[in-house]
Amino acid sequence: MQETRVLFVCLGNICRSPTAHGIFQAYVDRENLSHVIRIESAGTSGWHVGDPPDSRAMAAAKSRGFDLSRLRGRGFTASDFLAFDYILAMDNDNLSAMQALQPSTYTGHLSLFLDFSQQTAYREVPDPYYGAADGFSTVLDLVEDGCAGLLEHIRQTRS
Ligand code: 4NP
């Protein structure tokens, strides 16, 4: 398989994209593909650079066996277009913010993350930051589904 670099992006990089980062890393590790699939996450805002994931996101992920505790927030920059084959936005605002920085020469894949999900009820991963606690379990459901679809896509298209 060709080396494949994946970047998950949300607004703060403390709730949705670190959840996707940690879960996709766990799936990739389970399939012994960590030497060929490299994963990072970032936020379109610089509000939480250096911060660990939101404690609610960490607790929700831990309840399903995923450890996010070593991840730290960082901001998305235009140089990420030089480094990643897949840049995946959690919602349309994140996607628009990145499209505004996208060089015309970018040959990778910039889209909504849930384009790789099997379910059809959601196109975006809803921002759980200001919402009720069950927002974090919705995030996990959507992210697990999207990560499974993404891994299958990468296996099929980059072997
Ligand atoms: P995320 O959620 O984009 O999924 O990390 C948010 C985190 C922080 C804020 C908003 C959304 N905030 O306003 O600080």
GROMACS .gro file of N, CA and C and ligand atoms in nm:
model
  491
    1MET      N    1   0.085  -0.121   0.000
    1MET     CA    2   0.000   0.000   0.000
    1MET      C    3   0.087   0.124   0.000
    2GLN      N    4   0.048   0.227  -0.077
    2GLN     CA    5   0.119   0.355  -0.076
    2GLN      C    6   0.101   0.423   0.059
    3GLU      N    7   0.205   0.493   0.101
    3GLU     CA    8   0.189   0.569   0.224
    3GLU      C    9   0.077   0.671   0.206
    4THR      N   10  -0.009   0.680   0.305
    4THR     CA   11  -0.128   0.766   0.296
    4THR      C   12  -0.136   0.851   0.421
    5ARG      N   13  -0.145   0.982   0.400
    5ARG     CA   14  -0.147   1.075   0.513
    5ARG      C   15  -0.285   1.140   0.525
    6VAL      N   16  -0.342   1.128   0.643
    6VAL     CA   17  -0.481   1.169   0.666
    6VAL      C   18  -0.484   1.276   0.776
    7LEU      N   19  -0.554   1.386   0.749
    7LEU     CA   20  -0.570   1.492   0.848
    7LEU      C   21  -0.720   1.516   0.872
    8PHE      N   22  -0.761   1.502   0.997
    8PHE     CA   23  -0.899   1.530   1.036
    8PHE      C   24  -0.906   1.672   1.091
    9VAL      N   25  -1.006   1.748   1.048
    9VAL     CA   26  -1.012   1.890   1.085
    9VAL      C   27  -1.152   1.928   1.136
   10CYS      N   28  -1.152   2.000   1.250
   10CYS     CA   29  -1.277   2.061   1.300
   10CYS      C   30  -1.245   2.205   1.338
   11LEU      N   31  -1.327   2.266   1.421
   11LEU     CA   32  -1.305   2.405   1.458
   11LEU      C   33  -1.199   2.419   1.569
   12GLY      N   34  -1.219   2.348   1.679
   12GLY     CA   35  -1.133   2.366   1.796
   12GLY      C   36  -1.019   2.266   1.807
   13ASN      N   37  -1.032   2.152   1.740
   13ASN     CA   38  -0.938   2.039   1.753
   13ASN      C   39  -0.931   1.989   1.898
   14ILE      N   40  -1.044   1.997   1.968
   14ILE     CA   41  -1.049   1.935   2.101
   14ILE      C   42  -1.167   1.839   2.117
   15CYS      N   43  -1.262   1.839   2.024
   15CYS     CA   44  -1.376   1.746   2.036
   15CYS      C   45  -1.383   1.648   1.917
   16ARG      N   46  -1.427   1.695   1.802
   16ARG     CA   47  -1.457   1.603   1.690
   16ARG      C   48  -1.333   1.548   1.621
   17SER      N   49  -1.241   1.637   1.582
   17SER     CA   50  -1.127   1.584   1.505
   17SER      C   51  -1.031   1.500   1.589
   18PRO      N   52  -1.007   1.530   1.718
   18PRO     CA   53  -0.926   1.435   1.795
   18PRO      C   54  -0.996   1.302   1.817
   19THR      N   55  -1.130   1.305   1.824
   19THR     CA   56  -1.204   1.179   1.834
   19THR      C   57  -1.180   1.095   1.709
   20ALA      N   58  -1.190   1.159   1.592
   20ALA     CA   59  -1.164   1.087   1.467
   20ALA      C   60  -1.018   1.040   1.460
   21HIS      N   61  -0.927   1.126   1.503
   21HIS     CA   62  -0.783   1.093   1.504
   21HIS      C   63  -0.758   0.966   1.587
   22GLY      N   64  -0.809   0.966   1.710
   22GLY     CA   65  -0.784   0.853   1.801
   22GLY      C   66  -0.852   0.725   1.755
   23ILE      N   67  -0.972   0.737   1.703
   23ILE     CA   68  -1.045   0.616   1.660
   23ILE      C   69  -0.984   0.561   1.531
   24PHE      N   70  -0.951   0.649   1.435
   24PHE     CA   71  -0.892   0.599   1.311
   24PHE      C   72  -0.755   0.537   1.339
   25GLN      N   73  -0.679   0.598   1.431
   25GLN     CA   74  -0.550   0.539   1.470
   25GLN      C   75  -0.569   0.399   1.528
   26ALA      N   76  -0.671   0.383   1.611
   26ALA     CA   77  -0.697   0.251   1.671
   26ALA      C   78  -0.735   0.149   1.562
   27TYR      N   79  -0.814   0.189   1.465
   27TYR     CA   80  -0.851   0.098   1.356
   27TYR      C   81  -0.728   0.061   1.271
   28VAL      N   82  -0.647   0.162   1.243
   28VAL     CA   83  -0.526   0.140   1.162
   28VAL      C   84  -0.428   0.049   1.237
   29ASP      N   85  -0.413   0.073   1.367
   29ASP     CA   86  -0.324  -0.012   1.448
   29ASP      C   87  -0.375  -0.156   1.448
   30ARG      N   88  -0.504  -0.171   1.463
   30ARG     CA   89  -0.565  -0.305   1.469
   30ARG      C   90  -0.540  -0.384   1.340
   31GLU      N   91  -0.533  -0.312   1.228
   31GLU     CA   92  -0.509  -0.376   1.098
   31GLU      C   93  -0.360  -0.380   1.063
   32ASN      N   94  -0.274  -0.343   1.158
   32ASN     CA   95  -0.129  -0.340   1.134
   32ASN      C   96  -0.089  -0.254   1.014
   33LEU      N   97  -0.154  -0.139   1.003
   33LEU     CA   98  -0.126  -0.049   0.891
   33LEU      C   99  -0.062   0.083   0.935
   34SER      N  100  -0.017   0.088   1.060
   34SER     CA  101   0.033   0.217   1.110
   34SER      C  102   0.163   0.260   1.043
   35HIS      N  103   0.234   0.169   0.976
   35HIS     CA  104   0.356   0.208   0.905
   35HIS      C  105   0.322   0.273   0.770
   36VAL      N  106   0.201   0.260   0.721
   36VAL     CA  107   0.166   0.320   0.591
   36VAL      C  108   0.057   0.425   0.599
   37ILE      N  109  -0.018   0.429   0.706
   37ILE     CA  110  -0.121   0.532   0.719
   37ILE      C  111  -0.085   0.622   0.836
   38ARG      N  112  -0.056   0.748   0.806
   38ARG     CA  113  -0.016   0.848   0.906
   38ARG      C  114  -0.134   0.940   0.933
   39ILE      N  115  -0.159   0.969   1.059
   39ILE     CA  116  -0.280   1.041   1.096
   39ILE      C  117  -0.245   1.161   1.184
   40GLU      N  118  -0.309   1.274   1.156
   40GLU     CA  119  -0.303   1.389   1.246
   40GLU      C  120  -0.441   1.453   1.250
   41SER      N  121  -0.457   1.552   1.339
   41SER     CA  122  -0.580   1.631   1.340
   41SER      C  123  -0.545   1.775   1.369
   42ALA      N  124  -0.636   1.867   1.331
   42ALA     CA  125  -0.610   2.010   1.346
   42ALA      C  126  -0.743   2.083   1.356
   43GLY      N  127  -0.734   2.209   1.402
   43GLY     CA  128  -0.853   2.295   1.409
   43GLY      C  129  -0.836   2.416   1.319
   44THR      N  130  -0.946   2.461   1.259
   44THR     CA  131  -0.938   2.581   1.174
   44THR      C  132  -0.919   2.706   1.258
   45SER      N  133  -0.958   2.702   1.384
   45SER     CA  134  -0.929   2.813   1.477
   45SER      C  135  -0.798   2.780   1.549
   46GLY      N  136  -0.735   2.881   1.604
   46GLY     CA  137  -0.616   2.855   1.685
   46GLY      C  138  -0.646   2.859   1.833
   47TRP      N  139  -0.771   2.837   1.870
   47TRP     CA  140  -0.814   2.862   2.008
   47TRP      C  141  -0.760   2.762   2.109
   48HIS      N  142  -0.727   2.642   2.066
   48HIS     CA  143  -0.691   2.538   2.164
   48HIS      C  144  -0.557   2.472   2.131
   49VAL      N  145  -0.467   2.551   2.074
   49VAL     CA  146  -0.334   2.499   2.041
   49VAL      C  147  -0.264   2.452   2.168
   50GLY      N  148  -0.215   2.330   2.166
   50GLY     CA  149  -0.144   2.274   2.281
   50GLY      C  150  -0.232   2.211   2.386
   51ASP      N  151  -0.365   2.226   2.370
   51ASP     CA  152  -0.457   2.172   2.471
   51ASP      C  153  -0.485   2.023   2.447
   52PRO      N  154  -0.509   1.948   2.555
   52PRO     CA  155  -0.558   1.810   2.538
   52PRO      C  156  -0.704   1.815   2.490
   53PRO      N  157  -0.757   1.704   2.443
   53PRO     CA  158  -0.898   1.702   2.405
   53PRO      C  159  -0.988   1.740   2.523
   54ASP      N  160  -1.108   1.790   2.489
   54ASP     CA  161  -1.212   1.821   2.588
   54ASP      C  162  -1.235   1.698   2.676
   55SER      N  163  -1.250   1.723   2.808
   55SER     CA  164  -1.263   1.609   2.901
   55SER      C  165  -1.387   1.525   2.870
   56ARG      N  166  -1.493   1.589   2.818
   56ARG     CA  167  -1.614   1.512   2.781
   56ARG      C  168  -1.587   1.421   2.661
   57ALA      N  169  -1.510   1.471   2.566
   57ALA     CA  170  -1.475   1.390   2.448
   57ALA      C  171  -1.386   1.273   2.490
   58MET      N  172  -1.292   1.301   2.582
   58MET     CA  173  -1.203   1.192   2.628
   58MET      C  174  -1.282   1.086   2.703
   59ALA      N  175  -1.377   1.129   2.789
   59ALA     CA  176  -1.454   1.032   2.867
   59ALA      C  177  -1.544   0.948   2.775
   60ALA      N  178  -1.607   1.014   2.679
   60ALA     CA  179  -1.695   0.940   2.587
   60ALA      C  180  -1.614   0.838   2.507
   61ALA      N  181  -1.499   0.880   2.457
   61ALA     CA  182  -1.415   0.787   2.379
   61ALA      C  183  -1.367   0.671   2.467
   62LYS      N  184  -1.328   0.703   2.591
   62LYS     CA  185  -1.278   0.599   2.682
   62LYS      C  186  -1.386   0.495   2.708
   63SER      N  187  -1.513   0.539   2.713
   63SER     CA  188  -1.623   0.445   2.739
   63SER      C  189  -1.636   0.342   2.626
   64ARG      N  190  -1.579   0.374   2.510
   64ARG     CA  191  -1.580   0.277   2.399
   64ARG      C  192  -1.441   0.219   2.374
   65GLY      N  193  -1.349   0.244   2.467
   65GLY     CA  194  -1.217   0.180   2.459
   65GLY      C  195  -1.112   0.258   2.382
   66PHE      N  196  -1.136   0.386   2.355
   66PHE     CA  197  -1.039   0.466   2.279
   66PHE      C  198  -0.975   0.570   2.370
   67ASP      N  199  -0.842   0.578   2.365
   67ASP     CA  200  -0.765   0.669   2.451
   67ASP      C  201  -0.720   0.792   2.370
   68LEU      N  202  -0.774   0.909   2.404
   68LEU     CA  203  -0.737   1.032   2.333
   68LEU      C  204  -0.639   1.117   2.413
   69SER      N  205  -0.594   1.068   2.529
   69SER     CA  206  -0.528   1.155   2.627
   69SER      C  207  -0.395   1.211   2.581
   70ARG      N  208  -0.329   1.147   2.486
   70ARG     CA  209  -0.198   1.197   2.444
   70ARG      C  210  -0.207   1.299   2.330
   71LEU      N  211  -0.325   1.321   2.276
   71LEU     CA  212  -0.339   1.415   2.164
   71LEU      C  213  -0.336   1.559   2.214
   72ARG      N  214  -0.287   1.648   2.130
   72ARG     CA  215  -0.282   1.792   2.165
   72ARG      C  216  -0.330   1.874   2.045
   73GLY      N  217  -0.398   1.986   2.076
   73GLY     CA  218  -0.454   2.068   1.971
   73GLY      C  219  -0.349   2.141   1.889
   74ARG      N  220  -0.379   2.157   1.762
   74ARG     CA  221  -0.295   2.243   1.677
   74ARG      C  222  -0.383   2.306   1.570
   75GLY      N  223  -0.335   2.414   1.512
   75GLY     CA  224  -0.411   2.485   1.410
   75GLY      C  225  -0.384   2.433   1.272
   76PHE      N  226  -0.486   2.439   1.186
   76PHE     CA  227  -0.469   2.405   1.045
   76PHE      C  228  -0.396   2.520   0.977
   77THR      N  229  -0.301   2.488   0.888
   77THR     CA  230  -0.236   2.592   0.808
   77THR      C  231  -0.230   2.548   0.662
   78ALA      N  232  -0.208   2.644   0.573
   78ALA     CA  233  -0.202   2.613   0.430
   78ALA      C  234  -0.093   2.511   0.401
   79SER      N  235   0.012   2.505   0.483
   79SER     CA  236   0.119   2.407   0.457
   79SER      C  237   0.070   2.264   0.473
   80ASP      N  238  -0.043   2.245   0.540
   80ASP     CA  239  -0.098   2.109   0.550
   80ASP      C  240  -0.135   2.053   0.412
   81PHE      N  241  -0.162   2.140   0.316
   81PHE     CA  242  -0.192   2.090   0.181
   81PHE      C  243  -0.071   2.022   0.117
   82LEU      N  244   0.050   2.054   0.166
   82LEU     CA  245   0.171   1.992   0.112
   82LEU      C  246   0.194   1.855   0.172
   83ALA      N  247   0.130   1.827   0.284
   83ALA     CA  248   0.167   1.708   0.362
   83ALA      C  249   0.062   1.598   0.366
   84PHE      N  250  -0.062   1.628   0.331
   84PHE     CA  251  -0.169   1.529   0.352
   84PHE      C  252  -0.241   1.492   0.223
   85ASP      N  253  -0.263   1.362   0.207
   85ASP     CA  254  -0.337   1.309   0.091
   85ASP      C  255  -0.487   1.326   0.109
   86TYR      N  256  -0.532   1.314   0.233
   86TYR     CA  257  -0.674   1.331   0.266
   86TYR      C  258  -0.686   1.435   0.375
   87ILE      N  259  -0.764   1.539   0.348
   87ILE     CA  260  -0.794   1.642   0.449
   87ILE      C  261  -0.946   1.642   0.464
   88LEU      N  262  -0.992   1.603   0.583
   88LEU     CA  263  -1.133   1.569   0.600
   88LEU      C  264  -1.197   1.659   0.705
   89ALA      N  265  -1.299   1.733   0.664
   89ALA     CA  266  -1.366   1.832   0.747
   89ALA      C  267  -1.485   1.770   0.819
   90MET      N  268  -1.502   1.811   0.944
   90MET     CA  269  -1.617   1.761   1.020
   90MET      C  270  -1.747   1.830   0.979
   91ASP      N  271  -1.738   1.958   0.938
   91ASP     CA  272  -1.862   2.025   0.894
   91ASP      C  273  -1.832   2.121   0.779
   92ASN      N  274  -1.938   2.179   0.725
   92ASN     CA  275  -1.922   2.266   0.607
   92ASN      C  276  -1.847   2.395   0.638
   93ASP      N  277  -1.857   2.445   0.761
   93ASP     CA  278  -1.779   2.564   0.796
   93ASP      C  279  -1.629   2.533   0.792
   94ASN      N  280  -1.592   2.419   0.848
   94ASN     CA  281  -1.451   2.378   0.844
   94ASN      C  282  -1.404   2.363   0.699
   95LEU      N  283  -1.490   2.302   0.617
   95LEU     CA  284  -1.454   2.280   0.476
   95LEU      C  285  -1.434   2.413   0.404
   96SER      N  286  -1.525   2.508   0.425
   96SER     CA  287  -1.512   2.639   0.360
   96SER      C  288  -1.385   2.711   0.404
   97ALA      N  289  -1.354   2.703   0.533
   97ALA     CA  290  -1.234   2.770   0.584
   97ALA      C  291  -1.109   2.714   0.517
   98MET      N  292  -1.108   2.585   0.493
   98MET     CA  293  -0.990   2.523   0.429
   98MET      C  294  -0.988   2.550   0.279
   99GLN      N  295  -1.105   2.549   0.216
   99GLN     CA  296  -1.110   2.578   0.073
   99GLN      C  297  -1.054   2.717   0.043
  100ALA      N  298  -1.073   2.810   0.138
  100ALA     CA  299  -1.022   2.946   0.120
  100ALA      C  300  -0.869   2.949   0.117
  101LEU      N  301  -0.805   2.847   0.174
  101LEU     CA  302  -0.658   2.840   0.178
  101LEU      C  303  -0.601   2.741   0.077
  102GLN      N  304  -0.687   2.670   0.005
  102GLN     CA  305  -0.643   2.558  -0.079
  102GLN      C  306  -0.567   2.607  -0.202
  103PRO      N  307  -0.441   2.564  -0.221
  103PRO     CA  308  -0.369   2.601  -0.343
  103PRO      C  309  -0.431   2.532  -0.464
  104SER      N  310  -0.427   2.598  -0.578
  104SER     CA  311  -0.485   2.540  -0.699
  104SER      C  312  -0.411   2.413  -0.739
  105THR      N  313  -0.288   2.397  -0.688
  105THR     CA  314  -0.206   2.281  -0.723
  105THR      C  315  -0.233   2.159  -0.635
  106TYR      N  316  -0.321   2.170  -0.538
  106TYR     CA  317  -0.344   2.057  -0.447
  106TYR      C  318  -0.408   1.941  -0.522
  107THR      N  319  -0.344   1.826  -0.517
  107THR     CA  320  -0.393   1.708  -0.591
  107THR      C  321  -0.453   1.604  -0.498
  108GLY      N  322  -0.455   1.632  -0.369
  108GLY     CA  323  -0.514   1.538  -0.274
  108GLY      C  324  -0.665   1.554  -0.267
  109HIS      N  325  -0.718   1.502  -0.158
  109HIS     CA  326  -0.864   1.491  -0.143
  109HIS      C  327  -0.908   1.577  -0.025
  110LEU      N  328  -0.982   1.683  -0.053
  110LEU     CA  329  -1.040   1.768   0.051
  110LEU      C  330  -1.191   1.755   0.045
  111SER      N  331  -1.252   1.706   0.153
  111SER     CA  332  -1.399   1.687   0.151
  111SER      C  333  -1.451   1.680   0.293
  112LEU      N  334  -1.581   1.663   0.303
  112LEU     CA  335  -1.642   1.628   0.431
  112LEU      C  336  -1.602   1.486   0.468
  113PHE      N  337  -1.567   1.467   0.595
  113PHE     CA  338  -1.532   1.333   0.646
  113PHE      C  339  -1.646   1.234   0.623
  114LEU      N  340  -1.769   1.277   0.649
  114LEU     CA  341  -1.881   1.182   0.641
  114LEU      C  342  -1.916   1.142   0.498
  115ASP      N  343  -1.845   1.196   0.398
  115ASP     CA  344  -1.858   1.141   0.263
  115ASP      C  345  -1.817   0.993   0.262
  116PHE      N  346  -1.738   0.951   0.361
  116PHE     CA  347  -1.693   0.811   0.368
  116PHE      C  348  -1.779   0.724   0.458
  117SER      N  349  -1.884   0.782   0.514
  117SER     CA  350  -1.971   0.709   0.607
  117SER      C  351  -2.080   0.635   0.531
  118GLN      N  352  -2.122   0.523   0.586
  118GLN     CA  353  -2.230   0.445   0.525
  118GLN      C  354  -2.368   0.504   0.553
  119GLN      N  355  -2.383   0.563   0.674
  119GLN     CA  356  -2.514   0.617   0.710
  119GLN      C  357  -2.546   0.740   0.625
  120THR      N  358  -2.674   0.771   0.614
  120THR     CA  359  -2.715   0.882   0.528
  120THR      C  360  -2.788   0.993   0.603
  121ALA      N  361  -2.809   0.977   0.733
  121ALA     CA  362  -2.886   1.076   0.808
  121ALA      C  363  -2.806   1.205   0.830
  122TYR      N  364  -2.675   1.195   0.839
  122TYR     CA  365  -2.589   1.311   0.867
  122TYR      C  366  -2.486   1.328   0.757
  123ARG      N  367  -2.468   1.452   0.711
  123ARG     CA  368  -2.356   1.483   0.620
  123ARG      C  369  -2.240   1.546   0.698
  124GLU      N  370  -2.273   1.607   0.813
  124GLU     CA  371  -2.173   1.675   0.896
  124GLU      C  372  -2.173   1.612   1.034
  125VAL      N  373  -2.059   1.619   1.102
  125VAL     CA  374  -2.053   1.576   1.243
  125VAL      C  375  -2.091   1.698   1.327
  126PRO      N  376  -2.206   1.695   1.398
  126PRO     CA  377  -2.251   1.814   1.471
  126PRO      C  378  -2.152   1.853   1.582
  127ASP      N  379  -2.131   1.983   1.596
  127ASP     CA  380  -2.040   2.035   1.699
  127ASP      C  381  -2.101   2.008   1.837
  128PRO      N  382  -2.035   1.928   1.923
  128PRO     CA  383  -2.094   1.894   2.053
  128PRO      C  384  -2.055   1.991   2.164
  129TYR      N  385  -1.974   2.093   2.134
  129TYR     CA  386  -1.908   2.171   2.239
  129TYR      C  387  -2.007   2.239   2.334
  130TYR      N  388  -2.112   2.301   2.277
  130TYR     CA  389  -2.207   2.375   2.360
  130TYR      C  390  -2.336   2.296   2.385
  131GLY      N  391  -2.341   2.173   2.341
  131GLY     CA  392  -2.466   2.099   2.348
  131GLY      C  393  -2.474   2.005   2.467
  132ALA      N  394  -2.573   1.917   2.464
  132ALA     CA  395  -2.595   1.821   2.573
  132ALA      C  396  -2.494   1.706   2.564
  133ALA      N  397  -2.484   1.632   2.676
  133ALA     CA  398  -2.383   1.526   2.684
  133ALA      C  399  -2.401   1.420   2.576
  134ASP      N  400  -2.526   1.396   2.533
  134ASP     CA  401  -2.544   1.290   2.433
  134ASP      C  402  -2.487   1.329   2.297
  135GLY      N  403  -2.452   1.458   2.282
  135GLY     CA  404  -2.386   1.499   2.158
  135GLY      C  405  -2.256   1.425   2.136
  136PHE      N  406  -2.188   1.391   2.245
  136PHE     CA  407  -2.059   1.322   2.232
  136PHE      C  408  -2.078   1.177   2.188
  137SER      N  409  -2.190   1.115   2.226
  137SER     CA  410  -2.210   0.978   2.177
  137SER      C  411  -2.255   0.979   2.032
  138THR      N  412  -2.327   1.084   1.989
  138THR     CA  413  -2.358   1.097   1.845
  138THR      C  414  -2.228   1.112   1.766
  139VAL      N  415  -2.138   1.197   1.816
  139VAL     CA  416  -2.008   1.213   1.750
  139VAL      C  417  -1.939   1.077   1.736
  140LEU      N  418  -1.938   0.999   1.843
  140LEU     CA  419  -1.870   0.869   1.837
  140LEU      C  420  -1.936   0.776   1.735
  141ASP      N  421  -2.068   0.773   1.733
  141ASP     CA  422  -2.137   0.687   1.636
  141ASP      C  423  -2.097   0.725   1.493
  142LEU      N  424  -2.101   0.855   1.465
  142LEU     CA  425  -2.072   0.901   1.329
  142LEU      C  426  -1.925   0.880   1.294
  143VAL      N  427  -1.838   0.907   1.391
  143VAL     CA  428  -1.694   0.894   1.364
  143VAL      C  429  -1.657   0.747   1.345
  144GLU      N  430  -1.712   0.658   1.424
  144GLU     CA  431  -1.680   0.516   1.405
  144GLU      C  432  -1.723   0.469   1.267
  145ASP      N  433  -1.842   0.511   1.225
  145ASP     CA  434  -1.891   0.472   1.093
  145ASP      C  435  -1.804   0.531   0.981
  146GLY      N  436  -1.772   0.660   0.995
  146GLY     CA  437  -1.690   0.725   0.894
  146GLY      C  438  -1.550   0.666   0.886
  147CYS      N  439  -1.491   0.632   1.000
  147CYS     CA  440  -1.356   0.575   1.002
  147CYS      C  441  -1.354   0.437   0.936
  148ALA      N  442  -1.458   0.358   0.959
  148ALA     CA  443  -1.464   0.227   0.895
  148ALA      C  444  -1.471   0.242   0.743
  149GLY      N  445  -1.554   0.336   0.697
  149GLY     CA  446  -1.567   0.359   0.553
  149GLY      C  447  -1.439   0.414   0.493
  150LEU      N  448  -1.373   0.503   0.566
  150LEU     CA  449  -1.248   0.562   0.516
  150LEU      C  450  -1.140   0.455   0.504
  151LEU      N  451  -1.129   0.368   0.603
  151LEU     CA  452  -1.025   0.265   0.597
  151LEU      C  453  -1.051   0.170   0.480
  152GLU      N  454  -1.174   0.136   0.459
  152GLU     CA  455  -1.208   0.049   0.346
  152GLU      C  456  -1.174   0.119   0.213
  153HIS      N  457  -1.206   0.246   0.204
  153HIS     CA  458  -1.174   0.324   0.083
  153HIS      C  459  -1.023   0.326   0.058
  154ILE      N  460  -0.945   0.351   0.161
  154ILE     CA  461  -0.799   0.359   0.145
  154ILE      C  462  -0.744   0.222   0.104
  155ARG      N  463  -0.794   0.118   0.167
  155ARG     CA  464  -0.750  -0.018   0.131
  155ARG      C  465  -0.775  -0.045  -0.018
  156GLN      N  466  -0.891  -0.002  -0.066
  156GLN     CA  467  -0.928  -0.034  -0.204
  156GLN      C  468  -0.857   0.053  -0.306
  157THR      N  469  -0.831   0.180  -0.271
  157THR     CA  470  -0.780   0.272  -0.373
  157THR      C  471  -0.629   0.295  -0.366
  158ARG      N  472  -0.563   0.256  -0.258
  158ARG     CA  473  -0.420   0.289  -0.246
  158ARG      C  474  -0.333   0.165  -0.229
  159SER      N  475  -0.384   0.051  -0.269
  159SER     CA  476  -0.304  -0.072  -0.256
  159SER      C  477  -0.212  -0.093  -0.376
  1604NP     P1  478  -1.455   2.093   1.798
  1604NP     O1  479  -1.552   2.163   1.906
  1604NP     O2  480  -1.450   2.186   1.678
  1604NP     O3  481  -1.523   1.965   1.767
  1604NP     O4  482  -1.319   2.075   1.865
  1604NP     C1  483  -1.532   2.292   1.955
  1604NP     C2  484  -1.436   2.314   2.050
  1604NP     C3  485  -1.417   2.440   2.102
  1604NP     C4  486  -1.498   2.544   2.060
  1604NP     C5  487  -1.596   2.521   1.963
  1604NP     C6  488  -1.611   2.395   1.910
  1604NP     N1  489  -1.482   2.673   2.117
  1604NP     O5  490  -1.567   2.762   2.089
  1604NP     O6  491  -1.385   2.696   2.190
   0.00000   0.00000   0.00000
